[in-house]
Coordinates of C-alpha atoms in Angstrom, one line a residue:
Chain A
M1 CA -50.5 -9.0 -41.3
T2 CA -46.7 -9.4 -41.9
E3 CA -45.9 -7.0 -39.5
K4 CA -48.1 -8.7 -36.6
I5 CA -46.3 -12.1 -37.2
I6 CA -43.1 -10.7 -37.1
G7 CA -44.1 -8.7 -33.9
V8 CA -45.2 -12.1 -32.3
M9 CA -41.9 -13.7 -33.3
R10 CA -39.9 -10.9 -31.7
I11 CA -41.6 -11.1 -28.5
A12 CA -41.0 -14.7 -28.4
G13 CA -37.6 -14.4 -29.1
F14 CA -37.3 -15.7 -32.6
N15 CA -35.8 -13.0 -34.3
V16 CA -34.0 -15.5 -36.3
F17 CA -36.9 -16.2 -38.4
V18 CA -37.9 -12.4 -39.2
P19 CA -35.9 -12.4 -42.3
V20 CA -37.2 -15.7 -43.4
I21 CA -40.5 -14.2 -43.3
R22 CA -39.8 -11.2 -45.1
L23 CA -37.7 -13.2 -47.7
I24 CA -41.1 -15.0 -48.3
Q25 CA -42.7 -11.8 -48.4
G26 CA -40.1 -10.9 -51.1
E27 CA -38.9 -7.9 -49.3
N28 CA -35.5 -6.3 -50.2
R29 CA -34.1 -9.8 -51.2
D30 CA -30.3 -8.8 -51.1
E31 CA -30.5 -7.0 -47.6
Q32 CA -32.7 -9.9 -45.9
L33 CA -30.1 -12.6 -47.3
K34 CA -27.2 -10.7 -45.8
L35 CA -29.4 -10.5 -42.5
L36 CA -30.0 -14.4 -42.5
W37 CA -26.4 -15.0 -43.2
R38 CA -25.4 -13.1 -40.2
T39 CA -27.9 -14.7 -37.9
I40 CA -28.5 -18.2 -39.3
G41 CA -25.5 -18.5 -41.3
I42 CA -23.1 -17.6 -38.8
Q43 CA -24.7 -19.9 -36.1
G44 CA -24.7 -23.0 -38.6
V45 CA -20.9 -22.3 -39.1
T46 CA -20.2 -22.5 -35.6
L47 CA -22.1 -25.6 -35.0
G48 CA -20.5 -27.0 -37.5
V49 CA -16.7 -26.3 -36.5
F50 CA -18.2 -27.6 -33.1
L51 CA -19.1 -30.9 -34.6
G52 CA -16.1 -31.3 -36.3
L53 CA -13.6 -30.6 -33.3
W54 CA -15.7 -33.0 -31.0
A55 CA -15.5 -35.7 -33.8
L56 CA -11.8 -35.1 -34.2
I57 CA -10.9 -34.9 -30.4
A58 CA -13.2 -37.4 -29.0
P59 CA -11.9 -40.6 -30.3
Q60 CA -8.2 -39.7 -29.1
I61 CA -9.3 -40.1 -25.5
K62 CA -9.8 -43.7 -24.0
T63 CA -11.7 -44.3 -20.8
N64 CA -12.4 -47.3 -18.7
L65 CA -15.9 -47.3 -20.5
G66 CA -14.1 -47.2 -24.0
Q67 CA -13.5 -44.4 -26.2
V68 CA -15.3 -41.1 -25.3
P69 CA -18.2 -40.7 -27.9
G70 CA -18.4 -38.4 -30.9
P71 CA -21.3 -36.6 -32.6
A72 CA -22.1 -40.0 -34.5
Q73 CA -22.2 -42.3 -31.7
V74 CA -24.6 -39.8 -29.6
W75 CA -26.8 -39.8 -32.7
E76 CA -27.0 -43.5 -32.5
Q77 CA -28.0 -43.7 -28.8
I78 CA -30.7 -41.2 -29.4
Q79 CA -32.1 -43.4 -31.9
S80 CA -31.4 -46.3 -29.8
L81 CA -33.2 -44.4 -26.8
S82 CA -36.2 -43.6 -29.0
L83 CA -36.8 -47.2 -29.8
E84 CA -36.4 -48.2 -26.3
Y85 CA -39.0 -45.8 -25.6
R86 CA -41.5 -47.3 -28.3
M87 CA -40.8 -51.0 -27.4
E88 CA -41.6 -49.8 -23.4
T89 CA -44.6 -48.0 -24.7
K90 CA -45.8 -51.1 -26.4
N91 CA -44.8 -53.3 -23.5
R92 CA -46.9 -51.0 -21.3
K93 CA -50.0 -51.0 -23.2
A94 CA -49.8 -55.0 -23.4
F95 CA -49.3 -55.1 -19.8
A96 CA -52.4 -53.0 -19.5
V97 CA -54.8 -55.3 -21.7
T98 CA -53.6 -58.5 -20.0
E99 CA -53.7 -56.9 -16.6
K100 CA -57.3 -55.6 -17.1
A101 CA -58.4 -59.2 -18.5
R102 CA -56.8 -60.5 -15.3
V103 CA -58.5 -58.5 -13.1
E104 CA -61.9 -58.6 -14.7
Q105 CA -61.7 -62.6 -14.8
K106 CA -60.8 -62.4 -11.1
R107 CA -63.7 -60.2 -10.3
A108 CA -66.3 -62.0 -12.1
E109 CA -65.1 -65.7 -10.3
N110 CA -65.2 -64.0 -6.8
P111 CA -67.3 -60.8 -7.1
G112 CA -67.0 -59.9 -3.3
L113 CA -63.5 -59.9 -3.4
E114 CA -61.5 -56.5 -4.1
V115 CA -59.1 -57.0 -6.7
K116 CA -55.9 -54.5 -7.2
M117 CA -54.7 -53.8 -10.4
R118 CA -51.0 -54.1 -10.3
R119 CA -48.7 -51.6 -11.5
Y120 CA -46.5 -51.8 -14.8
S121 CA -43.0 -52.6 -13.1
G122 CA -40.9 -51.8 -16.3
R123 CA -37.8 -49.3 -16.1
P124 CA -38.8 -45.7 -16.8
T125 CA -37.9 -44.4 -20.1
F126 CA -35.7 -41.5 -21.0
L127 CA -38.8 -39.8 -22.0
D128 CA -40.2 -40.4 -18.4
Q129 CA -37.3 -39.3 -16.6
I130 CA -37.7 -35.7 -18.2
F131 CA -41.4 -35.7 -17.5
T132 CA -40.4 -36.4 -14.0
S133 CA -37.7 -34.0 -13.9
L134 CA -40.2 -31.1 -15.4
V135 CA -42.6 -31.7 -13.3
T136 CA -40.3 -31.7 -10.5
V137 CA -38.7 -28.6 -11.5
F138 CA -42.0 -26.5 -11.7
T139 CA -43.2 -27.7 -8.3
G140 CA -40.3 -26.4 -6.7
F141 CA -40.0 -23.0 -9.0
L142 CA -43.9 -22.6 -7.6
L143 CA -43.3 -23.3 -4.2
A144 CA -40.2 -21.1 -4.5
S145 CA -42.5 -18.1 -6.0
L146 CA -45.3 -18.7 -3.8
V147 CA -43.0 -17.7 -0.7
A148 CA -40.3 -15.4 -2.8
I149 CA -42.9 -13.1 -4.2
P150 CA -45.3 -12.3 -1.4
L151 CA -42.1 -11.8 1.0
G152 CA -40.0 -9.7 -1.6
V153 CA -43.1 -7.5 -2.0
L154 CA -43.3 -6.8 1.8
C155 CA -39.4 -6.4 2.3
G156 CA -39.4 -3.8 -0.8
L157 CA -42.3 -1.9 1.0
N158 CA -41.0 -2.0 4.5
R159 CA -37.5 -1.1 5.0
T160 CA -37.3 -2.7 8.6
L161 CA -38.0 -6.0 7.6
M162 CA -35.8 -6.0 4.5
S163 CA -32.9 -5.3 7.0
A164 CA -34.4 -7.5 9.6
L165 CA -34.2 -10.6 6.7
N166 CA -31.0 -9.2 4.7
P167 CA -28.4 -11.3 6.8
L168 CA -30.5 -14.5 6.2
I169 CA -30.8 -13.9 2.7
Q170 CA -27.4 -13.3 2.4
V171 CA -25.8 -16.3 4.2
F172 CA -28.5 -18.9 2.7
K173 CA -28.2 -17.6 -0.6
P174 CA -24.8 -18.9 -1.6
V175 CA -25.5 -22.5 -0.2
S176 CA -25.2 -25.1 -2.7
P177 CA -27.9 -27.7 -3.3
V178 CA -25.7 -30.5 -2.3
A179 CA -25.5 -29.3 1.3
W180 CA -29.0 -29.1 1.7
L181 CA -30.0 -32.3 0.4
P182 CA -29.1 -34.4 3.3
I183 CA -30.9 -32.4 5.4
V184 CA -33.9 -31.8 3.4
T185 CA -34.0 -36.0 3.0
M186 CA -33.8 -36.5 6.7
V187 CA -36.4 -33.9 7.5
V188 CA -38.7 -35.3 4.7
S189 CA -38.5 -38.8 5.8
A190 CA -39.0 -37.8 9.5
V191 CA -42.0 -35.5 8.7
Y192 CA -43.5 -37.4 5.7
T193 CA -43.9 -40.9 7.7
V194 CA -47.2 -42.2 5.9
P195 CA -46.3 -41.9 2.0
Q196 CA -48.9 -41.9 -0.5
P197 CA -48.7 -43.8 -3.5
W198 CA -49.4 -40.3 -5.5
L199 CA -46.9 -38.4 -3.8
E200 CA -43.5 -39.9 -3.8
K201 CA -41.0 -39.3 -1.2
A202 CA -38.0 -38.7 -3.5
F203 CA -40.5 -36.3 -5.4
I204 CA -40.8 -34.0 -2.3
I205 CA -37.0 -33.9 -1.3
S206 CA -35.9 -33.0 -5.0
A207 CA -38.8 -30.1 -5.2
I208 CA -38.0 -28.7 -1.8
T209 CA -34.2 -28.9 -2.6
V210 CA -34.9 -27.0 -5.6
S211 CA -37.3 -24.4 -4.0
L212 CA -34.4 -23.7 -1.6
C213 CA -31.9 -22.8 -4.0
A214 CA -34.7 -21.4 -6.6
I215 CA -36.2 -18.8 -3.8
W216 CA -33.6 -16.2 -3.6
P217 CA -33.3 -14.5 -7.0
S218 CA -37.0 -14.2 -6.8
L219 CA -36.9 -12.6 -3.2
I220 CA -34.1 -10.4 -4.0
N221 CA -35.7 -9.0 -7.4
T222 CA -39.0 -8.8 -6.4
A223 CA -37.9 -6.7 -3.4
L224 CA -35.3 -4.5 -5.4
G225 CA -38.4 -4.1 -8.0
V226 CA -40.4 -2.8 -5.3
A227 CA -38.4 -0.8 -3.6
S228 CA -37.4 0.7 -7.0
I229 CA -40.9 1.5 -8.2
D230 CA -41.5 5.5 -9.3
K231 CA -42.3 7.4 -6.2
D232 CA -44.5 9.2 -8.5
Y233 CA -46.9 5.8 -8.8
I234 CA -47.0 5.5 -4.8
N235 CA -47.6 9.2 -4.7
V236 CA -51.0 8.5 -6.6
A237 CA -51.5 5.3 -4.4
R238 CA -51.1 8.0 -1.3
V239 CA -53.6 10.6 -2.9
L240 CA -56.0 8.1 -3.5
K241 CA -55.6 6.6 -0.1
L242 CA -55.9 3.2 -1.7
K243 CA -56.3 0.4 0.8
F244 CA -53.2 -2.1 1.3
S245 CA -54.5 -4.9 -1.2
T246 CA -55.3 -2.3 -3.8
K247 CA -52.3 -0.6 -3.8
I248 CA -50.3 -3.9 -4.0
F249 CA -52.6 -5.2 -7.2
K250 CA -53.2 -2.3 -8.6
I251 CA -49.8 -0.4 -8.4
V252 CA -46.6 -2.2 -6.5
L253 CA -47.4 -5.3 -8.8
P254 CA -47.7 -4.1 -12.2
A255 CA -44.8 -1.8 -11.6
A256 CA -42.8 -4.1 -10.1
L257 CA -43.7 -6.7 -12.8
P258 CA -40.5 -6.7 -15.4
Y259 CA -38.3 -7.0 -12.0
I260 CA -40.4 -9.8 -10.6
F261 CA -39.7 -11.8 -14.1
T262 CA -36.4 -11.1 -14.3
G263 CA -35.9 -13.0 -10.6
L264 CA -38.3 -15.8 -11.7
R265 CA -36.4 -16.3 -14.9
I266 CA -33.0 -16.6 -12.9
S267 CA -34.7 -18.6 -10.5
L268 CA -36.2 -21.1 -13.1
G269 CA -32.7 -21.5 -14.4
V270 CA -31.1 -22.0 -11.0
G271 CA -33.8 -24.6 -10.1
W272 CA -33.2 -26.7 -13.1
M273 CA -29.3 -26.6 -12.7
V274 CA -29.8 -27.7 -9.0
L275 CA -32.4 -30.2 -9.8
I276 CA -30.0 -32.5 -12.0
A277 CA -27.6 -32.4 -9.1
A278 CA -29.9 -33.3 -6.6
E279 CA -31.4 -36.2 -8.6
L280 CA -28.2 -37.4 -9.5
L281 CA -26.8 -37.3 -5.9
S282 CA -29.9 -38.5 -4.2
Q283 CA -31.0 -41.2 -6.6
N284 CA -34.4 -39.6 -6.9
P285 CA -36.3 -40.1 -10.4
G286 CA -35.3 -37.9 -13.0
L287 CA -32.9 -36.8 -15.8
G288 CA -30.2 -36.7 -12.9
K289 CA -30.7 -40.4 -12.1
F290 CA -30.7 -41.1 -15.7
V291 CA -27.1 -39.7 -15.9
W292 CA -26.1 -41.7 -12.7
D293 CA -27.6 -45.1 -13.7
E294 CA -26.0 -44.9 -17.1
F295 CA -22.6 -44.1 -15.0
Q296 CA -23.2 -46.7 -12.7
N297 CA -24.2 -49.3 -15.9
G298 CA -20.7 -49.0 -17.4
S299 CA -21.3 -50.3 -20.8
S300 CA -19.7 -49.3 -23.8
Q301 CA -22.7 -46.9 -24.6
S302 CA -23.2 -45.3 -21.2
L303 CA -20.9 -42.3 -22.2
A304 CA -22.8 -41.5 -25.5
R305 CA -26.3 -41.9 -23.6
I306 CA -25.1 -39.6 -20.8
M307 CA -24.2 -36.8 -23.9
V308 CA -27.6 -37.4 -25.0
A309 CA -29.1 -36.6 -21.3
I310 CA -26.4 -33.6 -21.5
F311 CA -27.9 -32.2 -24.6
T312 CA -31.6 -32.7 -23.4
I313 CA -30.7 -31.1 -20.5
G314 CA -29.3 -28.0 -22.0
L315 CA -31.9 -28.1 -24.6
I316 CA -34.6 -27.8 -22.1
G317 CA -32.8 -25.5 -20.0
F318 CA -32.9 -23.3 -22.9
I319 CA -36.4 -23.3 -23.8
L320 CA -37.6 -22.8 -20.1
D321 CA -34.9 -19.5 -20.4
R322 CA -37.1 -18.7 -23.6
I323 CA -40.6 -18.9 -22.3
M324 CA -39.4 -16.9 -19.3
V325 CA -37.7 -14.1 -21.6
T326 CA -40.9 -14.2 -23.8
L327 CA -43.1 -13.7 -20.6
H328 CA -40.9 -11.1 -19.3
K329 CA -41.5 -9.1 -22.4
W330 CA -44.9 -9.5 -22.3
V331 CA -45.2 -8.2 -19.0
S332 CA -42.8 -5.4 -19.7
F333 CA -44.8 -4.1 -22.4
G334 CA -46.5 -0.5 -21.7
H335 CA -43.9 0.2 -19.5
G336 CA -42.2 2.5 -22.0
T337 CA -38.6 0.4 -21.9
A338 CA -39.7 -2.5 -23.9
G339 CA -41.9 -2.3 -27.1
A340 CA -45.0 0.0 -27.3
Chain B
M1 CA -62.5 31.5 7.5
A2 CA -59.9 31.0 4.5
F3 CA -60.5 27.7 2.6
L4 CA -57.1 26.6 2.7
E5 CA -54.8 28.3 5.4
L6 CA -50.9 27.9 6.0
K7 CA -49.9 29.2 9.4
N8 CA -45.8 29.7 9.6
V9 CA -45.1 26.7 7.6
S10 CA -41.3 26.0 7.5
K11 CA -39.5 22.9 6.3
G12 CA -35.9 21.7 5.2
F13 CA -34.2 18.6 4.5
G14 CA -31.3 16.9 5.7
E15 CA -29.6 17.0 9.2
G16 CA -26.8 18.7 11.4
A17 CA -24.6 20.7 9.3
K18 CA -25.9 19.9 5.9
R19 CA -29.3 20.7 7.1
V20 CA -31.0 22.9 4.1
S21 CA -33.9 24.9 4.9
V22 CA -36.0 25.2 2.1
L23 CA -39.3 27.3 3.2
K24 CA -39.5 29.2 5.9
D25 CA -42.6 31.0 7.5
I26 CA -45.0 30.6 4.7
D27 CA -48.3 32.4 5.5
L28 CA -50.9 32.2 3.0
C29 CA -54.7 32.2 2.6
V30 CA -56.9 30.9 -0.4
E31 CA -60.5 31.2 -0.4
E32 CA -62.9 29.4 -1.9
G33 CA -63.2 29.1 -5.7
E34 CA -60.2 31.2 -6.2
F35 CA -57.1 30.5 -8.3
V36 CA -53.7 31.4 -6.7
V37 CA -50.5 31.3 -8.8
I38 CA -47.3 30.8 -6.8
L39 CA -44.9 32.0 -9.1
G40 CA -41.0 31.3 -8.2
F41 CA -37.6 30.6 -10.0
S42 CA -36.8 27.0 -10.7
G43 CA -34.9 25.5 -7.3
T44 CA -36.9 27.6 -4.5
G45 CA -38.9 25.0 -3.0
K46 CA -42.1 25.2 -5.0
T47 CA -42.8 21.5 -5.3
T48 CA -41.9 21.0 -1.6
L49 CA -44.9 23.6 -1.0
I50 CA -47.1 21.8 -3.3
S51 CA -46.2 18.5 -1.6
L52 CA -46.9 19.9 1.8
I53 CA -50.6 21.2 0.8
A54 CA -51.1 17.6 -0.6
G55 CA -49.8 15.7 2.5
L56 CA -47.2 14.1 0.7
L57 CA -44.6 15.9 3.2
A58 CA -45.1 16.9 6.7
A59 CA -44.1 20.3 7.6
D60 CA -41.3 21.0 10.2
Q61 CA -43.1 23.8 11.8
G62 CA -46.3 25.8 11.5
E63 CA -49.8 24.2 10.3
I64 CA -51.9 23.8 7.6
L65 CA -55.5 23.7 7.4
L66 CA -58.1 23.0 4.8
K67 CA -61.4 24.2 5.9
G68 CA -60.4 24.5 9.4
K69 CA -59.2 21.2 9.5
P70 CA -55.1 20.2 9.9
I71 CA -53.8 18.2 6.9
V72 CA -51.8 15.2 8.4
E73 CA -51.7 13.1 5.4
P74 CA -52.6 12.8 1.7
G75 CA -56.1 12.6 0.7
P76 CA -58.5 12.5 -2.4
D77 CA -59.9 15.7 -1.4
R78 CA -56.7 17.5 -2.6
G79 CA -56.1 16.5 -6.1
V80 CA -52.7 16.7 -7.5
I81 CA -51.6 17.2 -10.6
F82 CA -47.8 16.3 -11.1
Q83 CA -45.2 18.0 -12.9
N84 CA -44.2 14.6 -14.6
Y85 CA -47.9 13.4 -14.8
A86 CA -47.4 10.2 -12.7
L87 CA -49.6 8.3 -15.1
L88 CA -49.5 4.2 -15.0
P89 CA -47.9 3.0 -18.0
W90 CA -49.4 -0.2 -17.9
L91 CA -53.0 1.2 -17.9
T92 CA -54.9 2.7 -21.1
V93 CA -56.3 6.3 -20.8
Y94 CA -59.3 5.1 -19.4
G95 CA -58.0 2.5 -17.0
N96 CA -55.6 5.8 -15.6
V97 CA -58.6 7.8 -14.9
A98 CA -61.0 4.4 -13.9
L99 CA -58.4 3.4 -11.4
A100 CA -59.2 6.7 -9.5
V101 CA -63.0 6.7 -9.8
N102 CA -63.5 2.9 -9.4
Y103 CA -62.1 3.0 -6.2
L104 CA -63.3 6.4 -5.0
F105 CA -66.8 6.0 -6.1
R106 CA -67.2 2.2 -5.1
D107 CA -70.4 2.7 -4.1
W108 CA -72.0 3.9 -7.5
P109 CA -73.3 1.5 -9.8
E110 CA -71.0 0.4 -12.7
E111 CA -72.7 2.2 -15.5
K112 CA -72.4 5.5 -13.7
R113 CA -69.0 5.4 -12.9
R114 CA -68.3 4.3 -16.4
Q115 CA -70.3 7.5 -17.5
H116 CA -68.2 9.5 -15.2
I117 CA -65.0 8.2 -16.5
E118 CA -66.2 9.1 -19.9
K119 CA -67.1 12.8 -19.2
Y120 CA -64.0 13.9 -17.7
I121 CA -62.1 11.9 -20.9
E122 CA -64.3 13.9 -23.0
M123 CA -63.6 17.2 -21.0
V124 CA -59.9 17.1 -22.2
H125 CA -60.9 15.9 -25.7
L126 CA -59.1 12.6 -25.3
T127 CA -62.1 10.5 -26.5
P128 CA -60.5 9.2 -29.6
A129 CA -57.3 8.0 -27.6
T130 CA -59.5 6.5 -24.7
L131 CA -57.5 2.8 -25.2
K132 CA -54.2 4.0 -26.0
R133 CA -51.4 3.7 -23.2
P134 CA -49.4 6.6 -22.1
A135 CA -46.4 5.5 -24.1
E136 CA -48.5 6.2 -27.6
L137 CA -49.6 10.0 -26.2
S138 CA -47.8 12.7 -26.8
G139 CA -46.7 14.7 -23.6
G140 CA -49.6 17.5 -23.8
M141 CA -51.9 14.2 -24.0
R142 CA -50.5 12.7 -21.3
Q143 CA -50.8 16.2 -18.9
R144 CA -54.2 16.4 -20.0
V145 CA -54.9 12.3 -18.8
S146 CA -53.5 13.6 -15.6
V147 CA -55.9 16.2 -15.7
A148 CA -58.9 14.2 -16.2
R149 CA -58.0 11.7 -13.5
T150 CA -57.4 14.6 -11.2
L151 CA -60.9 16.2 -12.1
A152 CA -62.7 12.9 -12.0
M153 CA -61.7 12.4 -8.4
N154 CA -64.1 15.6 -7.6
P155 CA -61.3 17.0 -5.1
E156 CA -62.5 20.2 -3.1
I157 CA -59.1 21.7 -4.3
L158 CA -56.7 21.2 -7.0
L159 CA -52.9 21.3 -6.6
M160 CA -51.0 21.6 -10.2
D161 CA -47.2 21.8 -9.6
E162 CA -45.6 23.0 -13.1
P163 CA -48.2 21.3 -15.0
L164 CA -47.1 22.2 -18.1
S165 CA -43.4 23.0 -17.9
A166 CA -42.4 20.1 -19.7
L167 CA -44.4 21.0 -22.7
D168 CA -43.5 22.6 -25.9
A169 CA -44.6 26.3 -26.4
L170 CA -47.7 25.6 -28.6
T171 CA -49.0 22.7 -26.6
R172 CA -48.7 24.9 -23.3
G173 CA -50.7 27.6 -24.9
T174 CA -53.4 25.4 -26.0
L175 CA -53.6 23.7 -22.5
Q176 CA -53.4 27.0 -20.7
G177 CA -56.6 27.7 -22.5
E178 CA -58.2 24.5 -21.3
I179 CA -57.2 24.8 -17.8
E180 CA -59.1 28.1 -17.4
K181 CA -61.9 27.1 -19.5
I182 CA -62.4 23.9 -17.2
W183 CA -61.7 26.2 -14.2
E184 CA -64.7 28.6 -15.3
E185 CA -67.0 25.1 -15.5
N186 CA -65.9 23.7 -11.9
R187 CA -64.8 26.9 -9.9
K188 CA -62.8 24.7 -8.2
T189 CA -60.1 26.2 -5.8
V190 CA -56.7 25.9 -7.6
V191 CA -53.2 26.4 -6.4
L192 CA -51.0 26.4 -9.3
I193 CA -47.3 26.7 -9.5
T194 CA -45.3 28.1 -12.3
N195 CA -42.1 29.8 -13.3
D196 CA -43.9 31.2 -16.5
I197 CA -45.1 34.9 -15.9
D198 CA -47.7 34.9 -18.6
E199 CA -49.1 31.6 -17.6
A200 CA -49.5 33.3 -14.2
I201 CA -51.5 36.3 -15.6
L202 CA -53.5 34.3 -18.0
L203 CA -54.6 32.1 -15.0
A204 CA -54.6 33.5 -11.8
D205 CA -56.7 35.7 -9.8
R206 CA -54.0 36.2 -7.5
I207 CA -50.4 35.6 -8.3
I208 CA -47.9 35.2 -5.1
P209 CA -44.0 35.2 -5.8
L210 CA -41.9 32.9 -4.0
K211 CA -39.0 34.5 -2.8
P212 CA -36.0 32.8 -2.6
E213 CA -33.7 33.7 0.6
A214 CA -30.6 31.7 2.3
E215 CA -32.7 30.6 5.3
G216 CA -35.3 29.1 3.2
A217 CA -38.2 30.8 0.7
S218 CA -41.1 32.9 2.0
L219 CA -43.9 34.3 0.0
G220 CA -43.7 38.0 -1.3
P221 CA -46.4 40.4 -1.6
A222 CA -49.7 39.3 -3.7
F223 CA -50.1 40.8 -6.8
D224 CA -54.2 41.0 -7.7
V225 CA -55.1 40.2 -11.4
R226 CA -58.2 41.8 -12.0
L227 CA -58.4 41.0 -16.0
P228 CA -61.7 39.9 -17.2
R229 CA -62.6 36.6 -17.9
P230 CA -62.3 34.7 -20.3
R231 CA -59.0 36.2 -21.0
D232 CA -57.8 36.3 -24.3
K233 CA -54.0 35.7 -24.5
D234 CA -53.6 37.1 -28.0
N235 CA -55.2 40.5 -26.9
F236 CA -52.8 40.9 -23.9
N237 CA -50.0 43.0 -25.6
H238 CA -52.9 45.9 -26.2
D239 CA -53.9 45.5 -22.9
A240 CA -52.9 48.2 -20.3
E241 CA -53.4 46.5 -17.2
Y242 CA -51.7 43.2 -18.7
R243 CA -48.7 45.1 -19.4
R244 CA -48.9 47.1 -16.1
L245 CA -49.0 43.7 -14.1
R246 CA -46.4 42.3 -16.1
T247 CA -43.6 45.3 -15.9
E248 CA -44.4 45.0 -12.1
I249 CA -43.9 41.6 -11.4
T250 CA -40.9 41.4 -13.7
R251 CA -39.7 44.2 -12.0
Y252 CA -40.1 42.5 -8.3
F253 CA -38.0 39.6 -9.9
L254 CA -35.3 41.6 -11.0
E255 CA -34.9 43.4 -7.7
L256 CA -34.8 40.3 -5.9
Q257 CA -32.2 38.8 -8.4
S258 CA -29.9 41.9 -7.7
L259 CA -30.3 42.0 -4.3
R260 CA -29.3 38.3 -4.4
R261 CA -26.3 38.9 -6.4
V262 CA -25.4 42.1 -4.0
E263 CA -25.9 39.6 -1.1
Q264 CA -23.7 36.7 -2.9
T265 CA -21.0 39.1 -3.9
A266 CA -21.1 41.2 -0.8
E267 CA -18.5 38.6 0.9
T268 CA -15.0 39.7 0.4
I269 CA -12.4 37.7 0.3
V270 CA -9.3 38.0 2.3
L271 CA -5.9 37.4 0.6
P272 CA -3.2 36.1 2.3
E273 CA -0.3 38.6 3.1
L274 CA 2.2 37.6 0.9
K275 CA 4.8 39.6 -0.9
P276 CA 6.5 38.5 -4.4
V277 CA 10.1 37.6 -3.7
S278 CA 12.3 38.4 -6.5
L279 CA 14.5 35.2 -7.4
A280 CA 16.9 37.8 -9.1
G281 CA 17.5 39.8 -5.8

């Protein structure tokens, strides 16, 4: 049982907690304590030193918006943001109740009339912005993957196609999202002329910008993975005379899966970075916009709030990466390289 | 008409000055149900030969006929057992055999396919390991899975490329016995490639040496093995016919090797005409 939990933790990348479990189980205490010190202990010390230096240096720097905030001010803002969120949720609920009552009353007065529910017009909270950013990044990432994986597989199988596409890939790969943004904005505005309430234009622009930058790592890794499949596996497919689709789904994709997931992991990381920049520049809703708004706002708390956003962005990026690492380890099982 | 026929087959790799001829003018006839072993040193084009018969490579010259029809591409009628097993690591033992069976016999009812798969896993004694992945198996077990997968394809001819060369001596011995037994039961035509003389004598109806030469390897004179089956390796040392064969084949290869050595050393090196100059003079 213990070994099973530890196995799951290792796949999930929580190696740090393995000694804790062993300690609880009462296995060789000194050894585990030493291990624990080498992981959690050292990490705690690093964090402490970082916070100390930050608290020491930050107040020395004066800006137009006051001192650079130290850890204490940032902690304050975390609390203030969570308070705002609770207030806002309360307001929203209250608005929903009164609005519902209003609509029902109107309908009762005039049954033939179609009465619209008004939307709550309050400012999006920090949590709303996080949610928007996550939805956008996953949409862009999904869009990129849907193009990158099939195209990568074809490129990996076919040298001619690979060399045909290679110049395009090499030129577009290093382009920064900032450069894409104006073009994407103009094109989306030109094409998407009748905006639907459930699909905002800003959302499309951000998602497409993300996918334009996130497509390359997945594409290149998939192509590389497919091109470097063990020749024996391909020979098996040839001897069995597998038809194209069977060959792809039974041999090529499973064999290239570890490579593909490495690509997807890099893509998601790139996508997350790109998204924040795109939101910040184009004022599209999300965490990037939150940073920009606070910067424009210019109150004494603004810098501390931006710091909160930075930590949030970093933490979410870290979590996304861990998810991809876990998936990667999971698909690599049975390949003889990891685990098994 | 022979079951499998190679006529004047040549194959080389590379281009221009770097071109290396691997096989030259290979002529071979294999009868239906025959067990032919090709015996050769390593690096003499054995794998190339099997790949040509399998259709994984195309010959530069000559033609290869299976039942009178030329071989142009690989197909399930020629079951290949690869040197390094070529098992798919993400599939279980069952999954690896099922991949072939479910595809080739897709018009069979599911139950029949399942029984077919299980029958061949049973044949190679792997039923207890049915749900294990290749990484969890020993080398010998992996090769057995490969044998089961290939036999389950129901091929007309079995092509084995040094199937036991990566195994330890004990496992090798066991598997040799199993291959002979399976062949006795199925009587499939087999072409097996090896560098082990004892393995060749144990399994073959006919042993054909692969003779390495500078301009590509060709086939030497065949040795017919008329030892009664099933052959018992333990009694070989007391068997006059076995000893005669073994000596004859060994002598053939030793002669080949000494010929090669003579050829290699025949080249005389011309020394520059220089005379030492004495500094003291």
